[in-house]
PDB file of N, CA and C in Angstrom:
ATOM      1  N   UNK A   1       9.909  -2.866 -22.001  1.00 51.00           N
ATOM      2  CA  UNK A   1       9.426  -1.512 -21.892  1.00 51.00           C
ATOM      3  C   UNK A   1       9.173  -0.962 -23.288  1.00 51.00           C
ATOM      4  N   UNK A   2       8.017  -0.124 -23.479  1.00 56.00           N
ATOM      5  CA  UNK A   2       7.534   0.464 -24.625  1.00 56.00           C
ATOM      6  C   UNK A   2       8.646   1.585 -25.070  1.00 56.00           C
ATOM      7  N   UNK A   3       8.745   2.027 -26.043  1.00 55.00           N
ATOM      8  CA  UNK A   3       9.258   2.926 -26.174  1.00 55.00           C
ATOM      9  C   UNK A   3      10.669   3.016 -27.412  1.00 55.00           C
ATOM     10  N   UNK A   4      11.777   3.874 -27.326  1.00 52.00           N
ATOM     11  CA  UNK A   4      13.028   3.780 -27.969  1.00 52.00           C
ATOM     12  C   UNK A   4      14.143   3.282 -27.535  1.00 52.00           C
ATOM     13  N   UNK A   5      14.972   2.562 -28.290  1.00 53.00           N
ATOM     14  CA  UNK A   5      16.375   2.095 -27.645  1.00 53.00           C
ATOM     15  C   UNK A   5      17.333   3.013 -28.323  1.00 53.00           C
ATOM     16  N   UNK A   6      17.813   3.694 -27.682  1.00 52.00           N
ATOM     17  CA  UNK A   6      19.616   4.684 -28.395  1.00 52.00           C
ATOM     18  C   UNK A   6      20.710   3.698 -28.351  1.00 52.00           C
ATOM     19  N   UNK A   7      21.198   3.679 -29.408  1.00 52.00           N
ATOM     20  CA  UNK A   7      22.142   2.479 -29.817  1.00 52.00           C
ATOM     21  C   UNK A   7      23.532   3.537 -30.332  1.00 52.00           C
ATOM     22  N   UNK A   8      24.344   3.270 -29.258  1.00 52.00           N
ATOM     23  CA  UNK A   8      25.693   4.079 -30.164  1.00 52.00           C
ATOM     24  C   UNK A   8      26.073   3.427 -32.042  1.00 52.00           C
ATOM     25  N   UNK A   9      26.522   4.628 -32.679  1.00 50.00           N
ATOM     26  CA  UNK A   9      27.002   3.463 -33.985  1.00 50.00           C
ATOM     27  C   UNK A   9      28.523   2.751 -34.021  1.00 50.00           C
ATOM     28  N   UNK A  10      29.183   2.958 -32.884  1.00 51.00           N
ATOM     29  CA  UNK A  10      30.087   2.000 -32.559  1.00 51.00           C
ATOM     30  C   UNK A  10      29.517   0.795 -32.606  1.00 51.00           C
ATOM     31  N   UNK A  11      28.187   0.042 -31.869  1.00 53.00           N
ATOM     32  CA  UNK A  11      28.074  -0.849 -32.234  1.00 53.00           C
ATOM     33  C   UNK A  11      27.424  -1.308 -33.428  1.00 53.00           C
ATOM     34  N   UNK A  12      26.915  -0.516 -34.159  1.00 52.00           N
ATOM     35  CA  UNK A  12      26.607  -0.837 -35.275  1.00 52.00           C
ATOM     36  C   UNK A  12      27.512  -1.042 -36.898  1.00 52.00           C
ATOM     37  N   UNK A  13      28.884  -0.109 -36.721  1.00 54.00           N
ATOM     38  CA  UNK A  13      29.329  -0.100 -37.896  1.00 54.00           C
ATOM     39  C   UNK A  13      30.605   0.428 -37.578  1.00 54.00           C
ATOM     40  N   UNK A  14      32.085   0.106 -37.936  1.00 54.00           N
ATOM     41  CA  UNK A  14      33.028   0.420 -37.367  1.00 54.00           C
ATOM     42  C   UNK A  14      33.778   0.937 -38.525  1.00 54.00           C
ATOM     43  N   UNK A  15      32.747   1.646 -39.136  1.00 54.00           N
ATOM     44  CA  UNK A  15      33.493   2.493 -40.142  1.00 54.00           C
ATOM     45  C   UNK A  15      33.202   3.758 -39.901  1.00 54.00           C
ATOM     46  N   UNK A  16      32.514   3.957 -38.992  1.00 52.00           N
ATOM     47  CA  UNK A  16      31.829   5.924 -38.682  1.00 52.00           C
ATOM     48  C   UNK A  16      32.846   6.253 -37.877  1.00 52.00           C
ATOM     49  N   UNK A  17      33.248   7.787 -38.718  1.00 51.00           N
ATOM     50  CA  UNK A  17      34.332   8.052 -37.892  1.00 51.00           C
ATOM     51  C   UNK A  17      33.649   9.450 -36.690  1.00 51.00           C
ATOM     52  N   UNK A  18      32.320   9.629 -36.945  1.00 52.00           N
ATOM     53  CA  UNK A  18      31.384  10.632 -35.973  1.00 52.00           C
ATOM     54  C   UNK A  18      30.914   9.830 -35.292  1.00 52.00           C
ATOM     55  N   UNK A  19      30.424  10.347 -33.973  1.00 51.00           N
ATOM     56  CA  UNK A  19      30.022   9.622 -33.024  1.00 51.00           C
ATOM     57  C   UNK A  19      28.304   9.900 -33.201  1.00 51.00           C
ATOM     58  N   UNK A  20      27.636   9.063 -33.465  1.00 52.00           N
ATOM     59  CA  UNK A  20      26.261   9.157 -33.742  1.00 52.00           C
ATOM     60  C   UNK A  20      25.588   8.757 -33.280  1.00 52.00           C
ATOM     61  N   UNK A  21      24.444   8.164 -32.577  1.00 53.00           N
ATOM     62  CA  UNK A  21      23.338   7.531 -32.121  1.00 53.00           C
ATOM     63  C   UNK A  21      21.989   7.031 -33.296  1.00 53.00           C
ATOM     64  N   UNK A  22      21.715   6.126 -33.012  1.00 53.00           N
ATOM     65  CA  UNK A  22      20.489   5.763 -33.853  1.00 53.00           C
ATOM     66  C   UNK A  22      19.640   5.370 -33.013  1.00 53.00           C
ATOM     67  N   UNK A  23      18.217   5.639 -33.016  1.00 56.00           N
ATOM     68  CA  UNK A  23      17.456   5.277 -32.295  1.00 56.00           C
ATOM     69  C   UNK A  23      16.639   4.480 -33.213  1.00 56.00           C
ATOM     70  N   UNK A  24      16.281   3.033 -32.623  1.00 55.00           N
ATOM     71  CA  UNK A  24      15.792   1.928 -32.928  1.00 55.00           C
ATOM     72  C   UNK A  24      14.147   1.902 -32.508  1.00 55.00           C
ATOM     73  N   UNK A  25      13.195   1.684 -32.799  1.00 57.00           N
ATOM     74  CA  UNK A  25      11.856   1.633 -32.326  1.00 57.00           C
ATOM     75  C   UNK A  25      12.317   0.102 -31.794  1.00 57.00           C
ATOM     76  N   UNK A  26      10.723   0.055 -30.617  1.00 58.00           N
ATOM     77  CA  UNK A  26      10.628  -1.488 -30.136  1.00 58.00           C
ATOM     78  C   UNK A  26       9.212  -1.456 -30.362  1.00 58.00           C
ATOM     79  N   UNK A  27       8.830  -3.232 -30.522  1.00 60.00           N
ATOM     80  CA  UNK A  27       7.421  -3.053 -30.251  1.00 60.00           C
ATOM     81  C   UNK A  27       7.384  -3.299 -28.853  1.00 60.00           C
ATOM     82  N   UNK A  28       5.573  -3.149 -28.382  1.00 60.00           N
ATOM     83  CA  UNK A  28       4.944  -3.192 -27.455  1.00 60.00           C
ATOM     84  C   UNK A  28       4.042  -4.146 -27.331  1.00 60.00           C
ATOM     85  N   UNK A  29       4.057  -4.982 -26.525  1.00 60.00           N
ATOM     86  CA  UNK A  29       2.916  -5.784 -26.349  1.00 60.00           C
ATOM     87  C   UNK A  29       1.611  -5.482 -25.232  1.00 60.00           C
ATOM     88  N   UNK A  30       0.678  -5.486 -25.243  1.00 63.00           N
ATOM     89  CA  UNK A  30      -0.264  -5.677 -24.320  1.00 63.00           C
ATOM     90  C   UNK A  30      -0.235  -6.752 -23.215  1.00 63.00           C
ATOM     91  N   UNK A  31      -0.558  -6.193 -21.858  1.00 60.00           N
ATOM     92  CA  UNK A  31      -0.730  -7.734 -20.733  1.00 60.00           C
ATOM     93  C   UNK A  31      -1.795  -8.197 -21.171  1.00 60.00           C
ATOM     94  N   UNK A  32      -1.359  -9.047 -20.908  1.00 62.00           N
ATOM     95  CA  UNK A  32      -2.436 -10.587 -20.966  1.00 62.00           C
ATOM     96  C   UNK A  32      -3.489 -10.511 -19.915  1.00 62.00           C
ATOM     97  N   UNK A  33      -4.632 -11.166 -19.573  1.00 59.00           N
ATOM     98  CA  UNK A  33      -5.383 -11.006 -18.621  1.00 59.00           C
ATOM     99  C   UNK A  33      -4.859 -11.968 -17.731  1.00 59.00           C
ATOM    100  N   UNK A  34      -3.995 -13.120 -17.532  1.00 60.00           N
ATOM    101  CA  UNK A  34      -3.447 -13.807 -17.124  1.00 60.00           C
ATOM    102  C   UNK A  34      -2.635 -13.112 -16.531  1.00 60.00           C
ATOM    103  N   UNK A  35      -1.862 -12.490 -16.750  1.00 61.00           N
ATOM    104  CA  UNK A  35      -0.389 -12.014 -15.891  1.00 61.00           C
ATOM    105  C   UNK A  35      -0.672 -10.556 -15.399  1.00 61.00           C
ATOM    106  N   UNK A  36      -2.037 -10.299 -15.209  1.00 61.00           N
ATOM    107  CA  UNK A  36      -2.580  -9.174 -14.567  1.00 61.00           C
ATOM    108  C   UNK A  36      -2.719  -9.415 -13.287  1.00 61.00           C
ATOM    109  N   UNK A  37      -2.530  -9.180 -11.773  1.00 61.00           N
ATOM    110  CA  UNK A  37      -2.759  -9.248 -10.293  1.00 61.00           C
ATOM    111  C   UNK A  37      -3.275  -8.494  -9.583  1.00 61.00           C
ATOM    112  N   UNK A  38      -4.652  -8.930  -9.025  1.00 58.00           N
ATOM    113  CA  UNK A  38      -5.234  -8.094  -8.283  1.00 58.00           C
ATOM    114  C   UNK A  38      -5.229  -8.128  -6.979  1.00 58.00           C
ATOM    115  N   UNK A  39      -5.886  -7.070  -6.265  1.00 57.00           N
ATOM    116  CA  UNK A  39      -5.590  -6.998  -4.827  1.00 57.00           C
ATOM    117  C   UNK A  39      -5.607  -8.039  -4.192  1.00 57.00           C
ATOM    118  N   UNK A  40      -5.765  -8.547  -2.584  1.00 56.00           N
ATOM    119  CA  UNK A  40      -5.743  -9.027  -1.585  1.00 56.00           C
ATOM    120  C   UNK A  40      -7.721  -8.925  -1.569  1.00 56.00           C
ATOM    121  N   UNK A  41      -7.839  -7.574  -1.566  1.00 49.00           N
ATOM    122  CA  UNK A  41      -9.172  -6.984  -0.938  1.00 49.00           C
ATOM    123  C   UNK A  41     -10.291  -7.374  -2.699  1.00 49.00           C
ATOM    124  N   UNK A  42      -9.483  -7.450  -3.530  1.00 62.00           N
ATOM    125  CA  UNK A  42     -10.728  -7.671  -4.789  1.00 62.00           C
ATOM    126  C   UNK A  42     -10.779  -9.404  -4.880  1.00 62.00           C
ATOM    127  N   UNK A  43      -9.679  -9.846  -4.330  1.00 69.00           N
ATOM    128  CA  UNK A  43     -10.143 -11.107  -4.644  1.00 69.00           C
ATOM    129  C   UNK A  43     -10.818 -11.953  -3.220  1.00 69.00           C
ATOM    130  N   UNK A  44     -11.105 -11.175  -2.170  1.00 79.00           N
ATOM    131  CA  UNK A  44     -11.573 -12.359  -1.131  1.00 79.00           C
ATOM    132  C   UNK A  44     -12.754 -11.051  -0.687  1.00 79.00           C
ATOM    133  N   UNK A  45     -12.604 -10.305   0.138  1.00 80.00           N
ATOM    134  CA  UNK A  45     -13.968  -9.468   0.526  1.00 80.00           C
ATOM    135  C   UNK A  45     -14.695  -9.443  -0.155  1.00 80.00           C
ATOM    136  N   UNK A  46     -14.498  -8.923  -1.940  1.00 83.00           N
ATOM    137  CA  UNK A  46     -15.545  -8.631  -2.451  1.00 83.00           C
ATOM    138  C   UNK A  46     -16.295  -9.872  -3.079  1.00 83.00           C
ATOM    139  N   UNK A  47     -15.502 -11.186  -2.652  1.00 86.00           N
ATOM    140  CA  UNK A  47     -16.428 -12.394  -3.450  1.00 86.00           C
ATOM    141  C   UNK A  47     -16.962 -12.732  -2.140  1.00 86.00           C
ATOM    142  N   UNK A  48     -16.934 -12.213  -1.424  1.00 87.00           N
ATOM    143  CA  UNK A  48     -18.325 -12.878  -0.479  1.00 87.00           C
ATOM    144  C   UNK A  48     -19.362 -11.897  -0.490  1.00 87.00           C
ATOM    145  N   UNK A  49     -20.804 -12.317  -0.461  1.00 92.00           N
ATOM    146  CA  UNK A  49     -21.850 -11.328   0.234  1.00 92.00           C
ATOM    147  C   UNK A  49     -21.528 -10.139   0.657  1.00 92.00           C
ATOM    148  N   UNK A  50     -22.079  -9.388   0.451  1.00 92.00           N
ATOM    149  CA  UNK A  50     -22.334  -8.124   1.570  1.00 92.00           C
ATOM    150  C   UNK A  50     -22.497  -8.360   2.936  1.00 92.00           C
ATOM    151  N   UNK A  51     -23.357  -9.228   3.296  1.00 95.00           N
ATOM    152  CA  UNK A  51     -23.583  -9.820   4.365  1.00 95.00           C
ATOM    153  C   UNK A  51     -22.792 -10.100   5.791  1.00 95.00           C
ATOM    154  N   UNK A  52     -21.538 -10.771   4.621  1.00 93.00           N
ATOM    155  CA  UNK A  52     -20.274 -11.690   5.197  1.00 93.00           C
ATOM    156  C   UNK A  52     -19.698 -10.498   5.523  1.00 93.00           C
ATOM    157  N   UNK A  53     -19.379  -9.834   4.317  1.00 92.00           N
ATOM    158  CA  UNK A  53     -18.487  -8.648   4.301  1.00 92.00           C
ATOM    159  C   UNK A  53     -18.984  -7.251   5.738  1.00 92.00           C
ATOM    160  N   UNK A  54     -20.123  -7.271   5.656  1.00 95.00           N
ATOM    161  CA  UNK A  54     -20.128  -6.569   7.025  1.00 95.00           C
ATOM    162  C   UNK A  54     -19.804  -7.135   8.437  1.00 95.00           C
ATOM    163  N   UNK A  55     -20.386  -8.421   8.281  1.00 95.00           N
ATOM    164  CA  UNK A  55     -20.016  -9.413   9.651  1.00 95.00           C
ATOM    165  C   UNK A  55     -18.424  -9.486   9.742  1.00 95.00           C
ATOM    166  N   UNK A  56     -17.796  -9.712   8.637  1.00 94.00           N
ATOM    167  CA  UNK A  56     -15.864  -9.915   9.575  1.00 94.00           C
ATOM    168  C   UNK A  56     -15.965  -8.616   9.273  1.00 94.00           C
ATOM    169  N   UNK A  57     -15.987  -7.620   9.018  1.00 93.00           N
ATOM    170  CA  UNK A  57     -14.907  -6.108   9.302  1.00 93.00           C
ATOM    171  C   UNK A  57     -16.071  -5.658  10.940  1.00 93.00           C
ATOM    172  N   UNK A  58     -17.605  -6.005  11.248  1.00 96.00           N
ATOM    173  CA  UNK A  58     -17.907  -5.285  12.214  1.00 96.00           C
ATOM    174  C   UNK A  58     -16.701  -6.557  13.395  1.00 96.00           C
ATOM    175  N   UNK A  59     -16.494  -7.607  12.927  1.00 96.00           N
ATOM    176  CA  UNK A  59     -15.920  -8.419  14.113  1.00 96.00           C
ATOM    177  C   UNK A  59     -14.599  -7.857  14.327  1.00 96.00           C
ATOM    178  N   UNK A  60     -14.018  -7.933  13.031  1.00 95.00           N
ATOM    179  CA  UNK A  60     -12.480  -7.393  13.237  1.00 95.00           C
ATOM    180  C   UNK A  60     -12.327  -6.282  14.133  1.00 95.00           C
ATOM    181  N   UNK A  61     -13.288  -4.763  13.887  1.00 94.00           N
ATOM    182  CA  UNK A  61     -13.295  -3.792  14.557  1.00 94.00           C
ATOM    183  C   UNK A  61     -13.332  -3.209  16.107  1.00 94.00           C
ATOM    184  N   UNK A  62     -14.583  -4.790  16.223  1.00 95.00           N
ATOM    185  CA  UNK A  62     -14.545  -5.009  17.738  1.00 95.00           C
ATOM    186  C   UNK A  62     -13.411  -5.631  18.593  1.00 95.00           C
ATOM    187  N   UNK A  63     -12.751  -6.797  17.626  1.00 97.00           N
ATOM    188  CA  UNK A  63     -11.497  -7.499  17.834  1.00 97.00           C
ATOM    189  C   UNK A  63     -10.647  -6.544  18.546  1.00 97.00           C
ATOM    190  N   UNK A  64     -10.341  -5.266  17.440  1.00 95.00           N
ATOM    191  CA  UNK A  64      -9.132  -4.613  17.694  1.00 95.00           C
ATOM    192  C   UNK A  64      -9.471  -3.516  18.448  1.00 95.00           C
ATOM    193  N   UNK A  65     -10.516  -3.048  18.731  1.00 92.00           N
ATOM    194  CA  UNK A  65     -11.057  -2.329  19.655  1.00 92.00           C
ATOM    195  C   UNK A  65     -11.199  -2.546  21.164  1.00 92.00           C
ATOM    196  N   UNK A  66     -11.139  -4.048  21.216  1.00 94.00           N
ATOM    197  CA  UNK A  66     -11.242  -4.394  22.697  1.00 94.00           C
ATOM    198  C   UNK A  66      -9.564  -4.362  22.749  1.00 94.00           C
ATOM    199  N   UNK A  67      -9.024  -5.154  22.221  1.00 94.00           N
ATOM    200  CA  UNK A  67      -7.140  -4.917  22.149  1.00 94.00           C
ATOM    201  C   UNK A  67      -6.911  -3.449  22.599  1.00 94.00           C
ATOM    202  N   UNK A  68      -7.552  -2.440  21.744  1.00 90.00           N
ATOM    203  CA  UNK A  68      -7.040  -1.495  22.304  1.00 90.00           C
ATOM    204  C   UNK A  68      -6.928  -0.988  23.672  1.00 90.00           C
ATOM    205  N   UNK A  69      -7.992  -1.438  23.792  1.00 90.00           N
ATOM    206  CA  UNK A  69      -8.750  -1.197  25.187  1.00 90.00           C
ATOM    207  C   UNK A  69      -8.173  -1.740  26.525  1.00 90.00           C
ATOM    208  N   UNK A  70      -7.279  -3.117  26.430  1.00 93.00           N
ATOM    209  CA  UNK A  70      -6.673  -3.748  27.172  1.00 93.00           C
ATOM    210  C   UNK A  70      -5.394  -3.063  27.528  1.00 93.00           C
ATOM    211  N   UNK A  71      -4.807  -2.998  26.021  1.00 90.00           N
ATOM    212  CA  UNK A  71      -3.429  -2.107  26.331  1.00 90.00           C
ATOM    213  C   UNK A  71      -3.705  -0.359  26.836  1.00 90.00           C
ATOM    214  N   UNK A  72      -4.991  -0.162  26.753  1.00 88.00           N
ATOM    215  CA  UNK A  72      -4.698   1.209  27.480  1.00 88.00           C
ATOM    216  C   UNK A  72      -4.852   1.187  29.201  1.00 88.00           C
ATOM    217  N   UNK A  73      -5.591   0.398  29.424  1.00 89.00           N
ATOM    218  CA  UNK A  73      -5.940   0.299  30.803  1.00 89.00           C
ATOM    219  C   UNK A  73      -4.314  -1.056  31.517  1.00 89.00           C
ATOM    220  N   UNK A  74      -3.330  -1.783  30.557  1.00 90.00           N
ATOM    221  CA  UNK A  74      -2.533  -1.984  31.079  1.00 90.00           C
ATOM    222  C   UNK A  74      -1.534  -0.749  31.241  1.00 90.00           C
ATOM    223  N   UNK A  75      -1.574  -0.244  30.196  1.00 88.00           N
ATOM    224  CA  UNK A  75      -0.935   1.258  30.309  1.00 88.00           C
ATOM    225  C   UNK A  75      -1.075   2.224  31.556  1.00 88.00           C
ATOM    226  N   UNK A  76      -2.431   2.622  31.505  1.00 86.00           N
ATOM    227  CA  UNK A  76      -2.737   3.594  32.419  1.00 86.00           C
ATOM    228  C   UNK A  76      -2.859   2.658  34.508  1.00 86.00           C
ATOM    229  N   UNK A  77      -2.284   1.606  34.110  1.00 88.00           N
ATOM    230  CA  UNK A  77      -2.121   0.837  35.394  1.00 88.00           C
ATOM    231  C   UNK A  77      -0.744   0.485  35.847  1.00 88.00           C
ATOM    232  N   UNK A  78       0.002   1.196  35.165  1.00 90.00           N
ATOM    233  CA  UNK A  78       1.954   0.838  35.723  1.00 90.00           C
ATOM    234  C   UNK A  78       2.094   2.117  36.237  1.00 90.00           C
ATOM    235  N   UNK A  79       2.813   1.299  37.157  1.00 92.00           N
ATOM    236  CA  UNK A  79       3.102   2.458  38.822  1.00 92.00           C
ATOM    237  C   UNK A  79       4.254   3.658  38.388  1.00 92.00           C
ATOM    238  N   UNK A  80       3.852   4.715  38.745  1.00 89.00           N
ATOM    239  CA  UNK A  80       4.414   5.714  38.152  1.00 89.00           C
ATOM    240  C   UNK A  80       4.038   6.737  36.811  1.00 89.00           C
ATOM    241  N   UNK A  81       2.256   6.053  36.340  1.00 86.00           N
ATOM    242  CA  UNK A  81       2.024   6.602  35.399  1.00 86.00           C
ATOM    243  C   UNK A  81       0.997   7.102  35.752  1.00 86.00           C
ATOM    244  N   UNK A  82       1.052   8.812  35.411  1.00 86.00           N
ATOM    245  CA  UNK A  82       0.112   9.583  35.796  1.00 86.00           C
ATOM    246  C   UNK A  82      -0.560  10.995  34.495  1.00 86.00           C
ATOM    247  N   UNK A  83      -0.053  10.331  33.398  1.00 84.00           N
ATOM    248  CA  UNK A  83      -0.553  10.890  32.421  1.00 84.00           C
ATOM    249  C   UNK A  83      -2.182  10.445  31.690  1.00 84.00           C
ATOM    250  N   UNK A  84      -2.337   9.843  32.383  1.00 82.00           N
ATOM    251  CA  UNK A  84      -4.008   9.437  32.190  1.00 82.00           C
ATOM    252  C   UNK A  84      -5.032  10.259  31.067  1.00 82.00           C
ATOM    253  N   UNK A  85      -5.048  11.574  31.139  1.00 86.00           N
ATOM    254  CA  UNK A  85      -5.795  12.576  30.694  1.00 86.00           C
ATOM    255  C   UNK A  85      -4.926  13.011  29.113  1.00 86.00           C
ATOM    256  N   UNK A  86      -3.835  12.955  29.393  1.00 87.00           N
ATOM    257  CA  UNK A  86      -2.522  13.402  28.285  1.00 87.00           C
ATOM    258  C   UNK A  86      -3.351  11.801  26.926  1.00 87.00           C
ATOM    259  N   UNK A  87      -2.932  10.719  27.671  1.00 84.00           N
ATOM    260  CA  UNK A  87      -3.335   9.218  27.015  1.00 84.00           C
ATOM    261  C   UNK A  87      -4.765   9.796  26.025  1.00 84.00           C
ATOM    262  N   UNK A  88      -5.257   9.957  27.106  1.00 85.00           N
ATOM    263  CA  UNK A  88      -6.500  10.044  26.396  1.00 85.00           C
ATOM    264  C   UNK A  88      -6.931  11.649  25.277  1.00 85.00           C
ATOM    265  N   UNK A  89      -6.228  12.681  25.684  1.00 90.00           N
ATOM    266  CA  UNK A  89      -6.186  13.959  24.533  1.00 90.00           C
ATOM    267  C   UNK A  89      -5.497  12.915  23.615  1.00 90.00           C
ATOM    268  N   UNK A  90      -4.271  12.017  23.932  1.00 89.00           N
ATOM    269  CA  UNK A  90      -3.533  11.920  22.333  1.00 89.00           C
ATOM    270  C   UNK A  90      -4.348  10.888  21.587  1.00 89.00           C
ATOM    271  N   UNK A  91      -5.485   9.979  22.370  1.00 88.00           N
ATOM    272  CA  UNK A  91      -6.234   9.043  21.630  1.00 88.00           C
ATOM    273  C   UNK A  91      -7.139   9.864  20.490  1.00 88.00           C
ATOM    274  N   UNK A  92      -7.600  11.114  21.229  1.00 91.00           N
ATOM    275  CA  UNK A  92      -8.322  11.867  20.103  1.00 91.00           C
ATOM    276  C   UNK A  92      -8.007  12.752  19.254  1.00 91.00           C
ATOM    277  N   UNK A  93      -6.822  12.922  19.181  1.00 93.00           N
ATOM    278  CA  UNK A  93      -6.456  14.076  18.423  1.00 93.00           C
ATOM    279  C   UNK A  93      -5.833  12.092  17.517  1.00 93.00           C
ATOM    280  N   UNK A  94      -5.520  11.658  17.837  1.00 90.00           N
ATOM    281  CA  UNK A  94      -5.326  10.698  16.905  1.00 90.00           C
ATOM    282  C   UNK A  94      -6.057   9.581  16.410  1.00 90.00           C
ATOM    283  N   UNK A  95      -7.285   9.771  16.596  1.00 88.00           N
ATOM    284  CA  UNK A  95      -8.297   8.894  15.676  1.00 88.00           C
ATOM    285  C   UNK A  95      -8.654  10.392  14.672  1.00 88.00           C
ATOM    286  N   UNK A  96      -8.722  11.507  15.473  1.00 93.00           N
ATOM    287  CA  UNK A  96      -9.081  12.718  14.359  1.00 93.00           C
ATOM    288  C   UNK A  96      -8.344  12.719  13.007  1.00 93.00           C
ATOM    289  N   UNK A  97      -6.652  13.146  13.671  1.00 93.00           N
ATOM    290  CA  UNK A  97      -6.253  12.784  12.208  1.00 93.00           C
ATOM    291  C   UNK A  97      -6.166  11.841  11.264  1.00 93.00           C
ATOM    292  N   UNK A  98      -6.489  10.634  12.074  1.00 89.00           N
ATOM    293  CA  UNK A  98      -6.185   9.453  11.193  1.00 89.00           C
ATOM    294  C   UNK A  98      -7.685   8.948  10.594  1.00 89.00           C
ATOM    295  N   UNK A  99      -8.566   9.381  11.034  1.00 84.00           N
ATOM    296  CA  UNK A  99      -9.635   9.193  10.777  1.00 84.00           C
ATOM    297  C   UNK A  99     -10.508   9.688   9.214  1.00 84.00           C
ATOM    298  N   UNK A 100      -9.077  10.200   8.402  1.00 76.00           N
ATOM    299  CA  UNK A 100      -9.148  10.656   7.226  1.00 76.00           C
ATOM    300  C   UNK A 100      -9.194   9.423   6.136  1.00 76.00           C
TER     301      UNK A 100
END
């Protein structure tokens, strides 16, 4: 870490009979471009095409869109469930907020 080290002078000299501090400078080094890490998303989406890159996120979307779709209609199909309309206000008030 950049910055100062506070060093009591107990350890420095065991002849001070005040209790003192010395502050020591450190150097700083710069990262290396080597031991720098980048995202997940800078190193694989953005090295493909545009192309690519629209084709898996429109697939993924549909992926998880039909998922959704399964679990709501297994949902809104167990006996005893009659919140149907409730399901569906909380689907939109929650793509609204999340849709930020």
């Amino acid at each position: 870490m950049c910055g100062t080290t506070v060093v009591s002078s107990s350890t420095l000299s065991k002849d001070s009979t005040k209790y003192k501090k010395d502050i020591l400078p450190q150097t700083c080094h710069a990262a290396s471009p080597e031991t720098i890490t980048t995202p997940i998303k800078d190193s694989f989406l953005d090295s493909l095409p545009v192309t690519h890159q629209l084709l898996i996120l429109s697939l993924a979307m549909f992926t998880f869109f039909g998922a959704h779709n399964i679990l709501q209609e297994a949902i809104s199909s167990l006996p005893g469930f009659n919140y149907g309309v409730m399901l569906g206000y909380m689907e939109v008030i929650g793509v609204t907020i999340c849709s930020f």
